[in-house]
Structure formats: structure tokens, C-alpha cells
Coordinates of C-alpha atoms in Angstrom, one line a residue:
M129 CA 25.4 11.7 -42.7
S130 CA 27.2 11.5 -46.0
S131 CA 30.3 9.5 -46.8
S132 CA 32.4 9.1 -49.9
K133 CA 32.1 5.3 -49.3
P134 CA 29.1 3.3 -50.6
T135 CA 26.8 2.1 -47.8
F136 CA 26.0 -1.4 -46.5
L137 CA 22.7 -1.3 -44.4
V138 CA 22.4 -4.0 -41.7
T139 CA 18.9 -4.5 -40.5
G140 CA 20.0 -5.2 -36.9
A141 CA 22.2 -3.6 -34.2
D142 CA 25.4 -5.4 -34.9
L143 CA 27.5 -7.7 -37.1
A144 CA 30.3 -10.1 -36.1
P145 CA 33.7 -8.3 -36.0
A146 CA 35.1 -10.8 -38.6
A147 CA 32.2 -9.8 -40.9
L148 CA 32.7 -6.1 -40.4
A149 CA 36.4 -6.5 -41.1
L150 CA 35.5 -7.6 -44.7
L151 CA 33.5 -4.4 -45.2
G152 CA 36.3 -1.8 -44.8
D153 CA 35.6 -0.2 -48.2
Y154 CA 32.0 0.6 -47.2
E155 CA 30.1 2.7 -44.7
V156 CA 28.2 0.3 -42.5
V157 CA 24.8 1.6 -41.1
F158 CA 22.9 -0.4 -38.5
A159 CA 19.2 -0.2 -38.2
G160 CA 19.0 -1.1 -34.5
K161 CA 17.8 -4.1 -32.5
T162 CA 14.1 -4.2 -33.6
P163 CA 13.8 -2.2 -36.8
T164 CA 10.3 -1.9 -38.4
E165 CA 9.7 -2.0 -42.2
D166 CA 9.2 1.8 -42.1
D167 CA 12.6 2.2 -40.4
I168 CA 14.2 0.2 -43.2
V169 CA 12.5 2.4 -45.8
A170 CA 13.7 5.6 -44.1
L171 CA 17.3 4.4 -43.8
C172 CA 17.3 3.3 -47.5
K173 CA 16.0 6.8 -48.4
R174 CA 18.7 8.4 -46.3
H175 CA 21.7 6.3 -47.2
D176 CA 20.9 4.8 -50.6
P177 CA 22.8 1.5 -49.8
V178 CA 24.4 -0.6 -52.4
A179 CA 23.8 -3.7 -50.2
I180 CA 21.5 -4.7 -47.4
I181 CA 22.3 -7.5 -44.9
V182 CA 19.0 -8.7 -43.5
R183 CA 18.9 -9.8 -39.9
Y184 CA 15.5 -8.6 -38.7
S185 CA 12.3 -7.1 -40.2
K186 CA 11.2 -7.3 -43.8
V187 CA 12.7 -5.7 -46.9
G188 CA 10.0 -5.0 -49.4
A189 CA 9.4 -3.1 -52.6
A190 CA 9.1 0.3 -50.7
A191 CA 12.7 0.0 -49.3
M192 CA 14.1 -1.0 -52.7
E193 CA 12.2 1.8 -54.4
T194 CA 14.0 4.4 -52.2
A195 CA 17.5 2.9 -52.8
P196 CA 18.3 3.3 -56.5
S197 CA 22.0 2.1 -55.9
L198 CA 20.9 -1.2 -54.3
K199 CA 22.5 -4.2 -56.0
V200 CA 22.2 -7.0 -53.5
I201 CA 20.1 -8.1 -50.5
S202 CA 22.0 -10.7 -48.4
K203 CA 20.3 -12.8 -45.7
H204 CA 22.2 -13.2 -42.4
G205 CA 20.9 -16.8 -42.3
S206 CA 19.2 -19.2 -44.8
G207 CA 15.5 -18.2 -44.9
T208 CA 14.7 -15.5 -47.4
D209 CA 10.9 -15.3 -46.8
T210 CA 11.3 -11.8 -45.3
I211 CA 12.6 -10.4 -48.6
D212 CA 10.3 -9.5 -51.4
K213 CA 12.1 -11.6 -54.1
V214 CA 9.7 -10.6 -56.8
A215 CA 10.3 -6.9 -56.2
A216 CA 14.0 -7.6 -56.1
E217 CA 14.0 -9.5 -59.4
E218 CA 12.0 -6.7 -61.1
R219 CA 14.7 -4.2 -60.1
G220 CA 17.6 -6.4 -60.9
V221 CA 18.6 -6.7 -57.2
K222 CA 20.3 -10.1 -56.4
V223 CA 19.0 -12.0 -53.3
V224 CA 21.6 -14.2 -51.6
A225 CA 21.5 -16.3 -48.4
A226 CA 24.1 -17.7 -46.0
V227 CA 22.9 -21.3 -46.6
G228 CA 24.3 -23.8 -44.2
A229 CA 26.0 -21.2 -42.0
N230 CA 23.7 -21.9 -39.1
A231 CA 22.9 -25.5 -40.0
A232 CA 24.6 -27.1 -36.9
A233 CA 23.0 -24.6 -34.5
V234 CA 19.5 -25.1 -35.8
A235 CA 19.7 -28.8 -36.1
E236 CA 20.9 -29.0 -32.5
Q237 CA 18.0 -26.9 -31.4
A238 CA 15.6 -29.2 -33.2
L239 CA 17.1 -32.2 -31.5
A240 CA 17.0 -30.4 -28.1
L241 CA 13.3 -29.7 -28.6
L242 CA 12.6 -33.2 -29.8
L243 CA 14.3 -34.6 -26.7
A244 CA 12.6 -32.1 -24.4
C245 CA 9.2 -33.3 -25.8
A246 CA 10.1 -37.0 -25.6
K247 CA 11.6 -36.8 -22.1
S248 CA 9.3 -34.2 -20.6
V249 CA 12.4 -32.2 -19.6
V250 CA 10.7 -28.9 -18.8
T251 CA 7.8 -30.4 -16.9
L252 CA 9.9 -32.7 -14.8
N253 CA 12.3 -29.9 -14.0
E254 CA 9.5 -27.7 -12.8
R255 CA 8.0 -30.5 -10.8
M256 CA 11.4 -31.3 -9.2
H257 CA 12.0 -27.6 -8.3
A258 CA 8.5 -27.6 -6.7
G259 CA 9.6 -30.5 -4.5
H260 CA 7.9 -33.4 -6.3
W261 CA 9.5 -36.8 -7.1
D262 CA 7.4 -38.3 -10.0
K263 CA 9.5 -41.4 -10.6
A264 CA 6.6 -43.8 -9.9
M265 CA 4.2 -42.2 -12.3
H266 CA 6.3 -40.9 -15.2
K267 CA 7.3 -42.7 -18.4
S268 CA 9.3 -41.0 -21.1
V269 CA 9.2 -41.8 -24.8
E270 CA 12.1 -43.8 -26.1
L271 CA 13.2 -42.5 -29.5
E272 CA 15.3 -45.5 -30.6
G273 CA 13.3 -47.6 -33.1
R274 CA 10.7 -44.8 -33.6
T275 CA 10.1 -43.1 -36.9
V276 CA 10.9 -39.4 -37.5
G277 CA 9.5 -37.5 -40.5
V278 CA 11.9 -34.8 -41.7
I279 CA 10.2 -32.2 -44.0
G280 CA 12.9 -30.3 -45.8
L281 CA 16.3 -31.8 -46.5
G282 CA 18.6 -28.8 -47.0
A283 CA 21.7 -28.4 -44.9
I284 CA 19.7 -28.2 -41.6
G285 CA 17.3 -31.1 -42.3
R286 CA 20.1 -33.4 -43.4
R287 CA 22.1 -32.7 -40.3
F288 CA 19.1 -33.3 -38.1
A289 CA 18.4 -36.5 -40.0
R290 CA 22.0 -37.7 -39.3
M291 CA 21.5 -37.1 -35.6
A292 CA 18.2 -38.9 -35.6
D293 CA 19.8 -41.8 -37.4
A294 CA 22.6 -41.9 -34.9
M295 CA 20.0 -42.3 -32.1
G296 CA 18.6 -45.4 -33.9
M297 CA 15.6 -43.7 -35.3
R298 CA 14.1 -44.6 -38.7
V299 CA 14.2 -41.4 -40.9
L300 CA 11.5 -40.6 -43.4
G301 CA 12.3 -37.6 -45.5
F302 CA 10.2 -35.3 -47.8
D303 CA 11.8 -32.8 -50.1
P304 CA 10.9 -32.6 -53.8
Y305 CA 14.1 -30.7 -54.5
A306 CA 16.7 -32.8 -52.6
K307 CA 19.1 -35.0 -54.5
D308 CA 21.7 -37.5 -53.4
L309 CA 20.2 -38.3 -50.1
P310 CA 22.2 -40.4 -47.6
A311 CA 21.1 -44.1 -47.5
Y312 CA 19.6 -43.7 -44.0
V313 CA 16.9 -41.2 -45.3
E314 CA 13.9 -43.0 -46.8
S315 CA 12.6 -40.5 -49.4
T316 CA 8.8 -40.5 -49.3
D317 CA 5.7 -38.4 -49.8
L318 CA 3.8 -36.3 -47.2
A319 CA 1.0 -38.8 -46.8
T320 CA 3.5 -41.4 -45.6
I321 CA 5.1 -39.0 -43.2
W322 CA 1.8 -38.1 -41.6
R323 CA 0.8 -41.8 -41.4
E324 CA 4.0 -43.4 -40.2
S325 CA 5.9 -40.8 -38.1
D326 CA 6.1 -40.9 -34.3
A327 CA 7.8 -37.4 -34.5
I328 CA 7.8 -34.8 -37.3
S329 CA 10.5 -32.0 -37.6
L330 CA 10.1 -29.1 -40.0
H331 CA 13.1 -27.8 -41.9
C332 CA 11.7 -26.3 -45.1
P333 CA 11.4 -22.7 -46.2
L334 CA 8.1 -21.0 -46.0
T335 CA 6.4 -20.6 -49.4
A336 CA 2.9 -19.7 -50.6
D337 CA 2.4 -23.5 -51.3
N338 CA 3.3 -24.8 -47.9
A339 CA 1.8 -22.2 -45.5
K340 CA 0.0 -23.9 -42.7
L341 CA 1.3 -27.3 -43.8
I342 CA 0.6 -28.5 -40.3
N343 CA -3.1 -28.0 -40.0
A344 CA -6.3 -29.7 -38.8
R345 CA -6.4 -32.0 -41.8
T346 CA -2.8 -33.1 -41.8
L347 CA -2.7 -33.5 -38.0
A348 CA -5.8 -35.7 -38.2
A349 CA -3.8 -37.9 -40.6
C350 CA -1.0 -38.3 -38.1
K351 CA -0.5 -41.0 -35.5
K352 CA -2.1 -40.3 -32.2
G353 CA 0.6 -39.1 -29.8
V354 CA 2.9 -37.7 -32.5
L355 CA 5.6 -35.2 -31.5
I356 CA 5.9 -32.0 -33.6
V357 CA 9.1 -29.9 -33.8
N358 CA 9.3 -26.6 -35.7
T359 CA 12.6 -24.7 -35.9
A360 CA 11.9 -23.5 -39.5
R361 CA 9.2 -20.8 -40.0
G362 CA 6.1 -20.2 -37.8
G363 CA 3.9 -19.8 -40.9
L364 CA 4.3 -23.6 -41.6
V365 CA 2.0 -24.3 -38.6
D366 CA -1.7 -23.5 -38.1
E367 CA -1.2 -22.5 -34.5
E368 CA -4.9 -22.9 -33.6
A369 CA -5.1 -26.4 -35.1
L370 CA -1.9 -27.4 -33.3
L371 CA -3.3 -26.2 -29.9
E372 CA -6.5 -28.1 -30.5
A373 CA -4.5 -31.2 -31.4
I374 CA -2.4 -30.9 -28.2
R375 CA -5.5 -30.5 -26.1
S376 CA -7.2 -33.5 -27.6
G377 CA -4.1 -35.7 -27.3
R378 CA -3.7 -36.2 -31.0
V379 CA -0.3 -34.4 -30.6
A380 CA 1.5 -35.6 -27.4
S381 CA 3.8 -32.6 -27.3
A382 CA 5.3 -29.9 -29.5
G383 CA 8.7 -28.1 -29.4
L384 CA 8.5 -24.7 -31.2
D385 CA 11.2 -22.2 -32.0
S386 CA 9.3 -20.1 -34.6
F387 CA 5.9 -18.5 -34.7
A388 CA 3.4 -17.0 -37.0
V389 CA 3.9 -13.5 -35.4
E390 CA 7.3 -12.6 -34.0
P391 CA 8.1 -11.5 -31.4
M392 CA 5.3 -13.7 -30.0
T393 CA 2.4 -11.6 -28.7
A394 CA 1.6 -11.8 -25.0
P395 CA -0.7 -13.2 -23.9
H396 CA -0.6 -16.0 -26.5
P397 CA -2.8 -19.2 -26.6
F398 CA 0.4 -21.3 -26.2
H399 CA 1.3 -19.7 -22.9
G400 CA 0.8 -22.1 -19.9
E401 CA 0.4 -25.2 -22.1
A402 CA 2.6 -27.7 -20.3
R403 CA 3.0 -29.9 -23.4
I404 CA 4.3 -27.1 -25.7
T405 CA 8.0 -26.3 -25.2
L406 CA 8.9 -22.8 -26.5
S407 CA 12.1 -21.0 -27.5
P408 CA 12.2 -17.4 -29.0
H409 CA 13.5 -18.3 -32.5
I410 CA 17.1 -18.7 -31.3
G411 CA 17.8 -22.0 -33.1
G412 CA 20.4 -20.3 -35.3
V413 CA 21.6 -18.0 -32.5
T414 CA 24.9 -19.3 -31.2
A415 CA 28.2 -17.5 -30.9
D416 CA 29.7 -19.7 -33.6
A417 CA 26.7 -19.3 -36.0
Y418 CA 26.7 -15.5 -35.4
V419 CA 30.2 -15.3 -36.9
K420 CA 29.6 -17.9 -39.6
M421 CA 26.4 -16.2 -40.8
G422 CA 27.9 -12.7 -40.6
V423 CA 30.9 -13.6 -42.6
A424 CA 28.9 -15.6 -45.2
A425 CA 26.4 -12.7 -45.5
A426 CA 29.2 -10.2 -46.1
N427 CA 31.1 -12.4 -48.5
N428 CA 27.9 -13.2 -50.4
A429 CA 27.1 -9.5 -50.8
L430 CA 30.7 -8.7 -51.8
G431 CA 30.6 -11.5 -54.3
V432 CA 27.7 -9.8 -56.1
L433 CA 29.2 -6.3 -55.9
N434 CA 32.6 -7.4 -57.1
A435 CA 31.3 -9.6 -59.9

């Protein structure tokens, strides 16, 4: 399929109409719902896009190699770990992200998972539907007055911290790059977060330095009965170590929206664990965030192309 217009490749099946409307001067090619890396390479070879909007799958050196016209890779979201940034830099390809576009959505999901953990929402719901009335034997965790450790204080982490503060929680924050933090966030080191937090929520990007940040050693340094929430990247958590900590009671419960391998393999060791609440990496997936991320991704790419 040839066109006189330059091509935008979207590594997904769709883009918000408001975002598509911005791309009238371009041919827009969609990779489909679950494209593989090989699919992306083949489409780059076929269409030689000037821009790629990354929704799903990885964009590596092989894809860039086959797209000599490529100028920009724009993430439909804030995490750029699925883009080979070293390869992009070597080829003079700009990598941009829709930072903050899904901040409200993801922070709300983190809060929902924290509350689900503290209040046993899923377990009690299942018990009620099965005809049980556990009022006499159940006690929830009260979050007011408890300490939450927030790791990563970008747009999402800050918003989550604000919600936690509004609930009367003490907020400890760790982020070596964050500046001008609000007064209710106590900036601290990781050792203090492990030692003092009743709940820990992850909001940092995944890097080579922080892979498996939550592991057997760091979990052993945590308070017994800590709650763990991850709406960031699955690679931040050593899943085997977390499962062991859940089973030993070191971690009272966990709420997870991202996983080491996605889609999550079935069967998975987490399946059937009553004290792990799962969601399929949909923290940033709301109707509003879909539009905000699409428009931001399109505008960010156009900003580079029109510079």
C-alpha cells in the first residue's frame, strides 16, 4: 500500500478520534490489537514510517533499522521502557512520552488496589456471594494514621500521595530526581521506606538499576503485614519473592496491575492466591485517559516532526 503521505505507525488497533484528527496530513497504519516485535519490524519495512506511536509491544533496533525515514517514537503513555532508547539515540530518533496524561487514571487504580487490600474487598465480596456473613470474624485495616511509602514521585506518584494525605496517611516519598515536593511528602531513603511503611506503592519507571526492587531482601526489611501495590512496571517486583512473602505473612496483601510477563501467563503462581488482588494492566485505561494519551502522543510526535 503506497501513499503520497508520510506514515504514522500505531502499535495498536486504534487511536482516539481526537488524536486521529490531528494526523490528517499523514497515512495512519495500525498494527492490530496484539502486535509482536516481528509484526512491528515487518510494518516498518513495508511503510517506512516517519513516526511510531507506541501502544503495545516493543520497538527495538530491528524496527528502526528498517525505517530510514523514522524521526520520532512517541509513547501512548508515560513509560518508555518498551522502546530501545539507546538504539533510537544512535539513529537520531527522538523518544517522547505522554507524561501525566494518564496520571489521574493510574493514581486512582493504585488507590483502588490499596483499599481493596486494606478492606479485603474481593474476598468479602466472594464470601458474601457464597452466602456467608463474616461480620463477627473480620477486621479491616484502617489507613488513617498509617504510613505509606511512595516510590517514584512523578505525576502519578504525586497524585497518589495527595490522595493518601487526604485520607490522613503519613506519606514517605523516595525519588532521587523529584524537586519541589509538597509539604505533606516526607522525602526519605529506601531503607526508611522499607522500615517504616505500612503500605508501599510503586510509581517509578523500570530501569536496569531498579529491576526487582521488591525482592526477598527488601521484603525482609519491611514491617510484618505490609501492603504492596504496583501499578507501575511488573519488572520492579521479584514475583517469586513476593509470593513467598505473602504466604509467610510478611506481606499481608498485594494489589498488582502490572507483571513481569504480559499478558500474564496462565496458569500463573499468583492465580488463586486470596491475598493478591489482580488487574490486567488497566490502570491507565479509562475513556478519558485514552483520549488524553492519544492526543498527547500525536502532539508530541508532531512537535518533533514540525520542529
